[in-house]
């Protein structure tokens, strides 16, 4: 190989390493199982690009110029095969199995989830216990952490199962996540400003309340839920969940664990402290669709039919939220406001009627590649109030696996297909 050829090879590898350094760092330390054909082709293009190009074009070298751009593209693809292999094996989908994986395209699920993710890979050891914080995924509403505990003394009965009052028996009262102080002040200003304005309060009051909260340590979020998702002998893997809004960019967080105890009775505990400080690199922007109206009826005998009007949809990486109103009186168990008149011949809907109607659906979505994702029986959640004669509510549907919101083109609401291109799109 000539000196020029060697420099070309080195330049291609260095350029792609700079471009994909983060992806390469997150690749697991395993040897990819490449096919013999692939290995032969890679060796040919790197060993003698002139000959490879001549055979590729079937034109004598002297009759045309060497297509260096074509060689560069192919060489880059070959050199970066380790990155592609990382997507196929699914590092983030392995760390966060609760998010699911598309069995037809696992590499797409990995790519979408990794775009919400931050690789952390920090370990702390106290006594004979080692905690490793693998990574975080943040969708702008909730934060998930992948945490691994290695300890030989954890009781055998502590295995994955239904979450109890302590989250699979793990007591977390002395565990919290805190945000860097200056970022938390900004976070609270943005989060609470609309409320203070609506209440006619002065923004100086908001500033004072934030400073008081900072002095009281309210920037420490104790609302953590630890879920044991896997145990292999002395290695226990957890997902740690907490709420976190999108009010600051690149928040710097510290996960503090003073003491971990199991079963809530201190039968067995691990003393810390364990502290992990990390910065969330990115979040996946949500997409809202407004400016349209969808009216439909859900439910079928023997269930009550529920007339609905939808005016807004929000698509995130993990699910769909539909906002609208029920076009009929609803009794949620607390009676009706005085301005709602219920005639004797009108039987109001019940909360159960609404839930059963949404369970029956059908609900779903189409993506730009033409695939249909069924959301019927996707565990819908409902929240809302009764400010007028109708019930305003939000219904949430969880996706079976991560989906890029930008690829969702249409929704199925009952018997209606909603083309999102006809609605006004708002990112973020």
Coordinates of N, CA, C and O in Angstrom, one line a residue, residues 182-339:
X182 N -28.6 26.6 40.7 CA -29.0 27.6 39.8 C -30.0 27.1 38.7 O -30.9 27.9 38.3
X183 N -29.8 25.9 38.3 CA -30.8 25.3 37.4 C -32.1 25.1 38.0 O -33.2 25.3 37.3
X184 N -32.2 24.7 39.3 CA -33.4 24.4 39.9 C -34.2 25.7 40.1 O -35.5 25.7 39.9
X185 N -33.5 26.8 40.4 CA -34.2 28.1 40.5 C -34.9 28.5 39.1 O -36.0 28.9 39.1
X186 N -34.1 28.3 38.1 CA -34.7 28.6 36.7 C -35.8 27.6 36.4 O -36.9 28.0 35.8
X187 N -35.7 26.4 36.8 CA -36.7 25.3 36.6 C -38.0 25.7 37.2 O -39.1 25.7 36.6
X188 N -37.9 26.1 38.5 CA -39.1 26.5 39.2 C -39.8 27.8 38.7 O -41.0 27.9 38.7
X189 N -39.0 28.7 38.3 CA -39.5 30.0 37.7 C -40.4 29.6 36.5 O -41.5 30.1 36.4
X190 N -39.9 28.8 35.6 CA -40.7 28.5 34.4 C -41.9 27.6 34.7 O -43.0 27.8 34.2
X191 N -41.7 26.7 35.6 CA -42.7 25.7 35.9 C -43.9 26.4 36.6 O -45.1 26.1 36.4
X192 N -43.7 27.4 37.5 CA -44.7 28.0 38.3 C -45.2 29.3 37.8 O -46.2 29.8 38.3
X193 N -44.6 29.9 36.8 CA -44.9 31.3 36.4 C -46.3 31.4 36.0 O -47.1 32.4 36.4
X194 N -46.9 30.5 35.2 CA -48.2 30.6 34.7 C -49.2 30.6 35.9 O -50.2 31.3 35.9
X195 N -49.0 29.7 36.9 CA -49.9 29.7 38.0 C -49.9 31.0 38.8 O -51.0 31.5 39.1
X196 N -48.7 31.6 39.0 CA -48.7 32.8 39.8 C -49.4 33.9 39.0 O -50.1 34.8 39.6
X197 N -49.3 34.0 37.7 CA -49.9 35.0 36.9 C -51.4 34.8 36.9 O -52.2 35.7 37.1
X198 N -51.9 33.5 36.8 CA -53.3 33.2 36.8 C -53.9 33.6 38.2 O -55.1 34.0 38.3
X199 N -53.2 33.5 39.2 CA -53.7 33.8 40.6 C -53.6 35.2 40.9 O -54.0 35.7 42.0
X200 N -53.0 36.0 40.0 CA -52.9 37.5 40.2 C -51.8 37.8 41.3 O -51.8 38.8 41.9
X201 N -50.8 36.9 41.4 CA -49.7 37.1 42.4 C -48.6 37.8 41.7 O -48.3 37.7 40.5
X202 N -47.8 38.5 42.5 CA -46.7 39.2 42.0 C -45.5 38.2 41.8 O -45.3 37.3 42.5
X203 N -44.7 38.5 40.7 CA -43.6 37.6 40.4 C -42.6 37.7 41.5 O -41.8 36.7 41.7
X204 N -42.5 38.8 42.3 CA -41.6 38.9 43.4 C -41.9 37.8 44.4 O -41.1 37.3 45.1
X205 N -43.2 37.5 44.6 CA -43.6 36.4 45.5 C -43.1 35.1 45.0 O -42.7 34.3 45.8
X206 N -43.1 34.9 43.7 CA -42.6 33.6 43.2 C -41.1 33.5 43.5 O -40.6 32.5 43.9
X207 N -40.4 34.6 43.3 CA -38.9 34.6 43.6 C -38.7 34.3 45.0 O -37.8 33.5 45.4
X208 N -39.5 34.9 45.9 CA -39.3 34.7 47.4 C -39.6 33.2 47.7 O -38.9 32.6 48.5
X209 N -40.7 32.7 47.1 CA -41.0 31.3 47.4 C -40.0 30.3 46.9 O -39.7 29.3 47.6
X210 N -39.4 30.6 45.8 CA -38.3 29.8 45.3 C -37.1 29.8 46.2 O -36.5 28.7 46.5
X211 N -36.7 30.9 46.6 CA -35.5 31.0 47.5 C -35.8 30.3 48.8 O -34.9 29.7 49.4
X212 N -37.1 30.5 49.3 CA -37.4 29.7 50.6 C -37.4 28.2 50.4 O -36.9 27.5 51.2
X213 N -37.9 27.8 49.2 CA -37.8 26.4 48.9 C -36.4 25.8 48.8 O -36.1 24.7 49.2
X214 N -35.5 26.7 48.2 CA -34.1 26.3 48.1 C -33.5 26.1 49.5 O -32.7 25.2 49.8
X215 N -33.8 27.1 50.4 CA -33.3 27.0 51.8 C -33.8 25.8 52.5 O -33.1 25.2 53.4
X216 N -35.0 25.3 52.2 CA -35.6 24.2 52.8 C -35.2 22.9 52.2 O -35.6 21.8 52.6
X217 N -34.5 22.9 51.1 CA -34.0 21.7 50.4 C -35.1 21.1 49.5 O -35.0 19.9 49.3
X218 N -36.0 21.9 49.0 CA -37.1 21.4 48.2 C -36.6 21.0 46.8 O -37.4 20.4 46.0
X219 N -35.3 21.3 46.5 CA -34.8 20.9 45.2 C -34.5 19.4 45.2 O -34.1 18.9 44.1
X220 N -34.6 18.8 46.3 CA -34.4 17.3 46.4 C -35.7 16.6 46.1 O -36.7 16.8 46.9
X221 N -35.7 15.8 45.1 CA -36.9 15.1 44.7 C -36.8 13.7 45.3 O -36.0 12.9 44.9
X222 N -37.7 13.5 46.3 CA -37.8 12.2 46.9 C -38.7 11.2 46.2 O -38.9 10.1 46.7
X223 N -39.4 11.7 45.2 CA -40.4 10.8 44.5 C -39.8 9.8 43.6 O -40.1 9.8 42.4
X224 N -39.0 8.9 44.1 CA -38.3 7.9 43.3 C -39.0 6.6 43.5 O -39.4 6.2 44.6
X225 N -39.2 5.9 42.4 CA -39.8 4.5 42.4 C -38.7 3.5 41.9 O -38.3 3.6 40.7
X226 N -38.3 2.6 42.7 CA -37.3 1.6 42.4 C -38.1 0.3 42.0 O -38.8 -0.2 42.8
X227 N -37.8 -0.2 40.8 CA -38.4 -1.4 40.3 C -37.3 -2.4 40.0 O -36.5 -2.1 39.1
X228 N -37.4 -3.5 40.6 CA -36.4 -4.6 40.4 C -36.9 -5.3 39.1 O -38.0 -5.9 39.1
X229 N -36.1 -5.3 38.1 CA -36.5 -5.9 36.8 C -35.8 -7.2 36.5 O -36.2 -8.0 35.7
X230 N -34.6 -7.4 37.2 CA -33.9 -8.7 36.9 C -33.0 -9.0 38.0 O -32.4 -8.1 38.7
X231 N -32.8 -10.3 38.3 CA -31.8 -10.7 39.3 C -31.1 -11.9 38.8 O -31.7 -12.9 38.4
X232 N -29.8 -11.9 38.7 CA -28.9 -13.0 38.4 C -27.9 -13.2 39.5 O -26.9 -12.5 39.6
X233 N -28.3 -14.2 40.4 CA -27.5 -14.4 41.6 C -27.3 -13.2 42.4 O -28.2 -12.7 43.0
X234 N -26.1 -12.6 42.5 CA -25.8 -11.4 43.3 C -25.9 -10.1 42.6 O -25.5 -9.1 43.1
X235 N -26.4 -10.1 41.4 CA -26.5 -8.9 40.6 C -28.0 -8.6 40.4 O -28.7 -9.4 39.8
X236 N -28.4 -7.4 40.8 CA -29.8 -7.0 40.8 C -29.8 -5.7 39.9 O -29.1 -4.8 40.1
X237 N -30.7 -5.7 39.0 CA -30.9 -4.6 38.0 C -32.2 -3.9 38.3 O -33.3 -4.5 38.4
X238 N -32.1 -2.6 38.5 CA -33.3 -1.8 38.8 C -33.6 -0.7 37.7 O -32.6 -0.3 37.0
X239 N -34.8 -0.3 37.5 CA -35.2 0.9 36.9 C -35.7 1.9 37.9 O -36.5 1.5 38.7
X240 N -35.2 3.1 37.9 CA -35.5 4.1 38.9 C -36.3 5.2 38.1 O -35.8 5.7 37.2
X241 N -37.5 5.4 38.6 CA -38.4 6.4 37.8 C -38.7 7.6 38.7 O -38.8 7.5 39.9
X242 N -38.7 8.8 38.0 CA -39.1 10.0 38.7 C -39.7 11.0 37.6 O -39.4 10.8 36.4
X243 N -40.5 11.9 38.0 CA -41.0 12.9 37.1 C -40.0 14.1 36.9 O -39.3 14.5 37.9
X244 N -39.8 14.5 35.7 CA -38.9 15.6 35.4 C -39.4 16.4 34.2 O -39.4 15.8 33.1
X245 N -39.8 17.6 34.3 CA -40.3 18.4 33.2 C -39.1 19.0 32.3 O -38.0 19.0 32.8
X246 N -39.5 19.5 31.2 CA -38.5 20.0 30.2 C -38.1 21.5 30.4 O -37.9 22.2 29.4
X247 N -38.0 22.0 31.6 CA -37.9 23.4 31.8 C -36.5 24.0 31.8 O -36.3 25.2 31.7
X248 N -35.5 23.1 31.8 CA -34.1 23.6 31.6 C -33.4 22.6 30.7 O -33.8 21.4 30.6
X249 N -32.4 23.1 30.0 CA -31.7 22.3 29.1 C -30.4 21.7 29.8 O -29.9 22.4 30.7
X250 N -30.1 20.5 29.5 CA -29.0 19.8 30.1 C -28.9 19.9 31.6 O -27.9 20.4 32.1
X251 N -29.9 19.5 32.3 CA -29.9 19.6 33.7 C -28.8 18.7 34.3 O -28.6 17.6 33.9
X252 N -28.1 19.3 35.3 CA -27.1 18.5 36.1 C -27.8 18.0 37.3 O -28.3 18.7 38.2
X253 N -27.8 16.7 37.5 CA -28.5 16.0 38.6 C -27.5 15.2 39.4 O -26.5 14.7 38.9
X254 N -27.9 15.0 40.7 CA -27.2 14.1 41.6 C -28.1 13.1 42.2 O -29.1 13.5 42.8
X255 N -27.9 11.8 42.0 CA -28.6 10.8 42.6 C -27.9 10.4 43.9 O -26.7 10.0 43.9
X256 N -28.6 10.6 45.0 CA -28.0 10.4 46.4 C -28.8 9.2 47.0 O -30.0 9.2 47.1
X257 N -28.0 8.2 47.5 CA -28.6 7.1 48.2 C -27.8 6.9 49.5 O -26.7 6.4 49.5
X258 N -28.5 7.3 50.6 CA -27.8 7.2 51.9 C -27.8 5.8 52.4 O -26.8 5.3 53.0
X259 N -29.0 5.1 52.3 CA -29.1 3.7 52.8 C -30.2 3.0 52.0 O -31.3 3.6 51.8
X260 N -29.9 1.8 51.6 CA -30.9 1.0 50.9 C -31.3 -0.1 51.9 O -30.5 -0.9 52.4
X261 N -32.6 -0.2 52.1 CA -33.1 -1.3 53.0 C -34.2 -2.1 52.2 O -34.8 -1.5 51.3
X262 N -34.4 -3.3 52.6 CA -35.3 -4.2 51.8 C -36.4 -4.6 52.7 O -36.3 -4.7 53.9
X263 N -37.6 -4.8 52.1 CA -38.8 -5.3 52.8 C -39.4 -4.3 53.7 O -40.4 -4.6 54.4
X264 N -38.8 -3.1 53.9 CA -39.4 -2.0 54.7 C -39.3 -2.2 56.2 O -39.7 -1.4 56.9
X265 N -38.6 -3.3 56.6 CA -38.5 -3.5 58.1 C -37.0 -3.5 58.5 O -36.7 -3.9 59.6
X266 N -36.1 -3.0 57.6 CA -34.7 -3.0 57.9 C -34.1 -4.3 58.2 O -33.1 -4.5 58.9
X267 N -34.8 -5.4 57.7 CA -34.3 -6.7 57.8 C -32.9 -6.9 57.3 O -32.0 -7.6 57.8
X268 N -32.6 -6.2 56.2 CA -31.3 -6.1 55.6 C -31.1 -4.8 54.9 O -32.0 -4.2 54.3
X269 N -30.0 -4.2 55.1 CA -29.8 -2.9 54.5 C -28.3 -2.7 54.1 O -27.4 -3.5 54.5
X270 N -28.1 -1.8 53.2 CA -26.8 -1.5 52.6 C -26.5 0.0 52.9 O -27.3 0.9 52.5
X271 N -25.5 0.2 53.6 CA -25.1 1.6 54.0 C -24.3 2.3 52.9 O -23.4 1.7 52.3
X272 N -24.6 3.6 52.7 CA -23.9 4.4 51.8 C -22.9 5.3 52.4 O -22.3 4.9 53.4
X273 N -22.8 6.6 52.0 CA -23.7 7.0 50.9 C -23.1 6.7 49.5 O -21.9 6.5 49.3
X274 N -24.0 6.6 48.5 CA -23.7 6.5 47.1 C -24.2 7.7 46.4 O -25.3 8.0 46.4
X275 N -23.3 8.4 45.7 CA -23.6 9.6 45.0 C -23.2 9.5 43.5 O -22.0 9.2 43.3
X276 N -24.1 9.9 42.6 CA -23.8 9.9 41.2 C -24.2 11.3 40.6 O -25.4 11.7 40.8
X277 N -23.3 12.0 40.1 CA -23.6 13.3 39.4 C -23.4 13.2 37.9 O -22.4 12.7 37.5
X278 N -24.4 13.6 37.2 CA -24.4 13.5 35.7 C -25.3 14.6 35.1 O -26.1 15.2 35.8
X279 N -25.1 14.8 33.8 CA -25.8 15.8 33.1 C -26.6 15.1 32.0 O -26.1 14.3 31.2
X280 N -27.9 15.4 31.9 CA -28.7 14.8 30.9 C -28.4 15.6 29.6 O -28.6 16.8 29.5
X281 N -28.0 14.8 28.6 CA -27.5 15.5 27.4 C -28.6 15.9 26.4 O -28.5 16.9 25.7
X282 N -29.8 15.3 26.5 CA -30.8 15.6 25.5 C -32.1 15.0 25.9 O -32.2 14.2 26.8
X283 N -33.1 15.5 25.2 CA -34.5 15.0 25.4 C -35.1 15.0 24.0 O -34.7 15.6 23.1
X284 N -36.1 14.1 23.9 CA -36.8 14.0 22.6 C -38.0 14.9 22.6 O -38.9 14.8 23.4
X285 N -38.1 15.9 21.6 CA -39.2 16.8 21.7 C -40.5 16.1 21.4 O -40.6 15.3 20.5
X286 N -41.5 16.5 22.2 CA -42.9 16.0 21.9 C -43.5 16.8 20.7 O -43.0 17.9 20.4
X287 N -44.5 16.3 20.2 CA -45.2 17.0 19.1 C -46.7 17.0 19.4 O -47.3 16.0 19.7
X288 N -47.2 18.3 19.4 CA -48.7 18.5 19.6 C -49.4 18.8 18.3 O -48.8 19.5 17.4
X289 N -50.6 18.3 18.2 CA -51.4 18.6 17.0 C -52.7 19.3 17.5 O -53.4 18.7 18.3
X290 N -53.0 20.5 16.9 CA -54.1 21.2 17.3 C -54.8 21.8 16.0 O -54.3 21.6 14.9
X291 N -55.9 22.5 16.2 CA -56.5 23.1 15.1 C -57.5 22.3 14.3 O -57.9 22.6 13.2
X292 N -57.9 21.2 14.9 CA -58.9 20.3 14.3 C -59.9 19.8 15.3 O -59.8 20.0 16.5
X293 N -60.9 19.1 14.8 CA -62.0 18.5 15.7 C -62.3 17.1 15.2 O -62.5 16.9 14.0
X294 N -62.3 16.1 16.1 CA -62.7 14.8 15.8 C -63.9 14.4 16.7 O -63.7 14.4 17.9
X295 N -65.0 14.0 16.1 CA -66.2 13.6 16.9 C -66.4 12.1 16.6 O -66.5 11.7 15.4
X296 N -66.6 11.3 17.6 CA -66.8 9.9 17.4 C -67.5 9.4 18.6 O -67.7 10.1 19.6
X297 N -67.9 8.1 18.6 CA -68.6 7.4 19.7 C -67.8 6.1 20.0 O -67.5 5.4 19.0
X298 N -67.5 5.9 21.2 CA -66.8 4.7 21.6 C -67.7 3.8 22.5 O -68.6 4.4 23.2
X299 N -67.4 2.6 22.6 CA -68.2 1.7 23.4 C -69.2 0.9 22.6 O -69.6 1.3 21.5
X300 N -69.5 -0.3 23.0 CA -70.4 -1.2 22.3 C -71.2 -2.0 23.4 O -70.7 -2.3 24.5
X301 N -72.3 -2.5 23.0 CA -73.1 -3.3 24.0 C -72.3 -4.5 24.5 O -71.5 -5.1 23.8
X302 N -72.4 -4.8 25.8 CA -73.4 -4.3 26.8 C -72.9 -3.0 27.5 O -73.5 -2.5 28.4
X303 N -71.8 -2.4 27.0 CA -71.2 -1.2 27.5 C -72.0 0.0 27.0 O -72.7 0.0 26.0
X304 N -72.0 1.1 27.8 CA -72.6 2.4 27.4 C -71.8 3.0 26.2 O -70.6 3.0 26.3
X305 N -72.5 3.6 25.3 CA -71.8 4.4 24.2 C -71.4 5.7 24.8 O -72.2 6.4 25.5
X306 N -70.2 6.2 24.5 CA -69.7 7.4 25.0 C -69.4 8.4 23.8 O -68.5 8.1 23.0
X307 N -70.2 9.4 23.7 CA -69.9 10.4 22.6 C -68.8 11.3 23.0 O -68.7 11.8 24.1
X308 N -67.8 11.5 22.1 CA -66.6 12.2 22.4 C -66.2 13.3 21.3 O -66.6 13.1 20.1
X309 N -65.6 14.3 21.7 CA -65.0 15.3 20.8 C -63.5 15.5 21.2 O -63.3 15.9 22.3
X310 N -62.6 15.3 20.2 CA -61.2 15.5 20.5 C -60.7 16.8 19.8 O -61.1 17.0 18.6
X311 N -59.9 17.5 20.5 CA -59.4 18.8 19.9 C -57.9 18.9 19.9 O -57.3 19.9 19.4
X312 N -57.2 17.9 20.5 CA -55.7 18.0 20.6 C -55.1 16.6 20.8 O -55.7 15.8 21.5
X313 N -54.0 16.4 20.2 CA -53.2 15.1 20.4 C -51.8 15.5 20.6 O -51.2 16.4 20.0
X314 N -51.2 14.7 21.5 CA -49.7 14.9 21.8 C -49.1 13.5 21.6 O -49.5 12.5 22.3
X315 N -48.0 13.5 20.8 CA -47.3 12.3 20.6 C -45.9 12.4 21.2 O -45.2 13.4 20.9
X316 N -45.5 11.4 22.0 CA -44.2 11.4 22.6 C -43.5 10.1 22.2 O -44.1 9.3 21.5
X317 N -42.3 9.9 22.7 CA -41.6 8.7 22.4 C -42.3 7.5 23.0 O -42.3 6.4 22.4
X318 N -43.0 7.7 24.1 CA -43.5 6.5 24.8 C -45.0 6.4 24.7 O -45.6 5.4 25.2
X319 N -45.7 7.4 24.2 CA -47.2 7.3 24.2 C -47.9 8.4 23.5 O -47.3 9.4 23.0
X320 N -49.2 8.3 23.5 CA -50.2 9.2 22.9 C -51.1 9.8 23.9 O -51.6 9.0 24.8
X321 N -51.3 11.1 24.0 CA -52.3 11.7 24.8 C -53.3 12.4 24.0 O -53.0 13.2 23.1
X322 N -54.6 12.0 24.2 CA -55.7 12.6 23.5 C -56.5 13.5 24.4 O -56.9 13.1 25.5
X323 N -56.7 14.8 24.0 CA -57.4 15.8 24.8 C -58.8 16.1 24.2 O -58.8 16.3 23.0
X324 N -59.8 16.1 25.0 CA -61.1 16.4 24.5 C -62.2 16.5 25.5 O -61.9 16.8 26.7
X325 N -63.4 16.2 25.2 CA -64.5 16.3 26.1 C -65.5 15.2 25.8 O -65.7 14.7 24.7
X326 N -66.2 14.8 26.9 CA -67.3 13.8 26.7 C -68.6 14.6 26.5 O -69.0 15.5 27.3
X327 N -69.3 14.3 25.4 CA -70.5 15.1 25.1 C -71.7 14.5 25.7 O -72.8 14.3 25.1
X328 N -71.6 14.3 27.0 CA -72.8 13.7 27.8 C -72.5 13.9 29.3 O -71.3 14.0 29.7
X329 N -73.5 14.0 30.1 CA -73.3 14.2 31.6 C -72.5 13.0 32.1 O -72.8 11.8 31.7
X330 N -71.6 13.2 33.0 CA -70.8 12.2 33.6 C -70.8 12.3 35.1 O -70.6 13.4 35.7
X331 N -71.1 11.2 35.8 CA -71.1 11.2 37.3 C -69.8 10.5 37.7 O -69.7 9.3 37.5
X332 N -68.9 11.2 38.3 CA -67.6 10.6 38.7 C -67.7 10.2 40.1 O -66.6 9.9 40.7
X333 N -68.9 10.2 40.7 CA -69.0 9.8 42.1 C -69.2 10.9 43.1 O -69.5 10.6 44.2
X334 N -69.0 12.1 42.6 CA -69.1 13.3 43.5 C -70.3 14.1 43.2 O -70.4 15.3 43.7
X335 N -71.2 13.7 42.4 CA -72.3 14.5 42.0 C -72.0 15.4 40.8 O -70.9 15.3 40.2
X336 N -72.8 16.4 40.6 CA -72.6 17.4 39.5 C -72.6 18.8 40.1 O -73.2 19.1 41.1
X337 N -71.8 19.7 39.4 CA -71.9 21.1 39.7 C -73.3 21.6 39.6 O -74.1 21.1 38.8
X338 N -73.7 22.7 40.3 CA -75.0 23.2 40.3 C -75.5 23.7 39.0 O -76.7 23.7 38.7
X339 N -74.6 24.1 38.1 CA -75.0 24.6 36.8 C -75.3 23.5 35.8 O -75.7 23.7 34.6

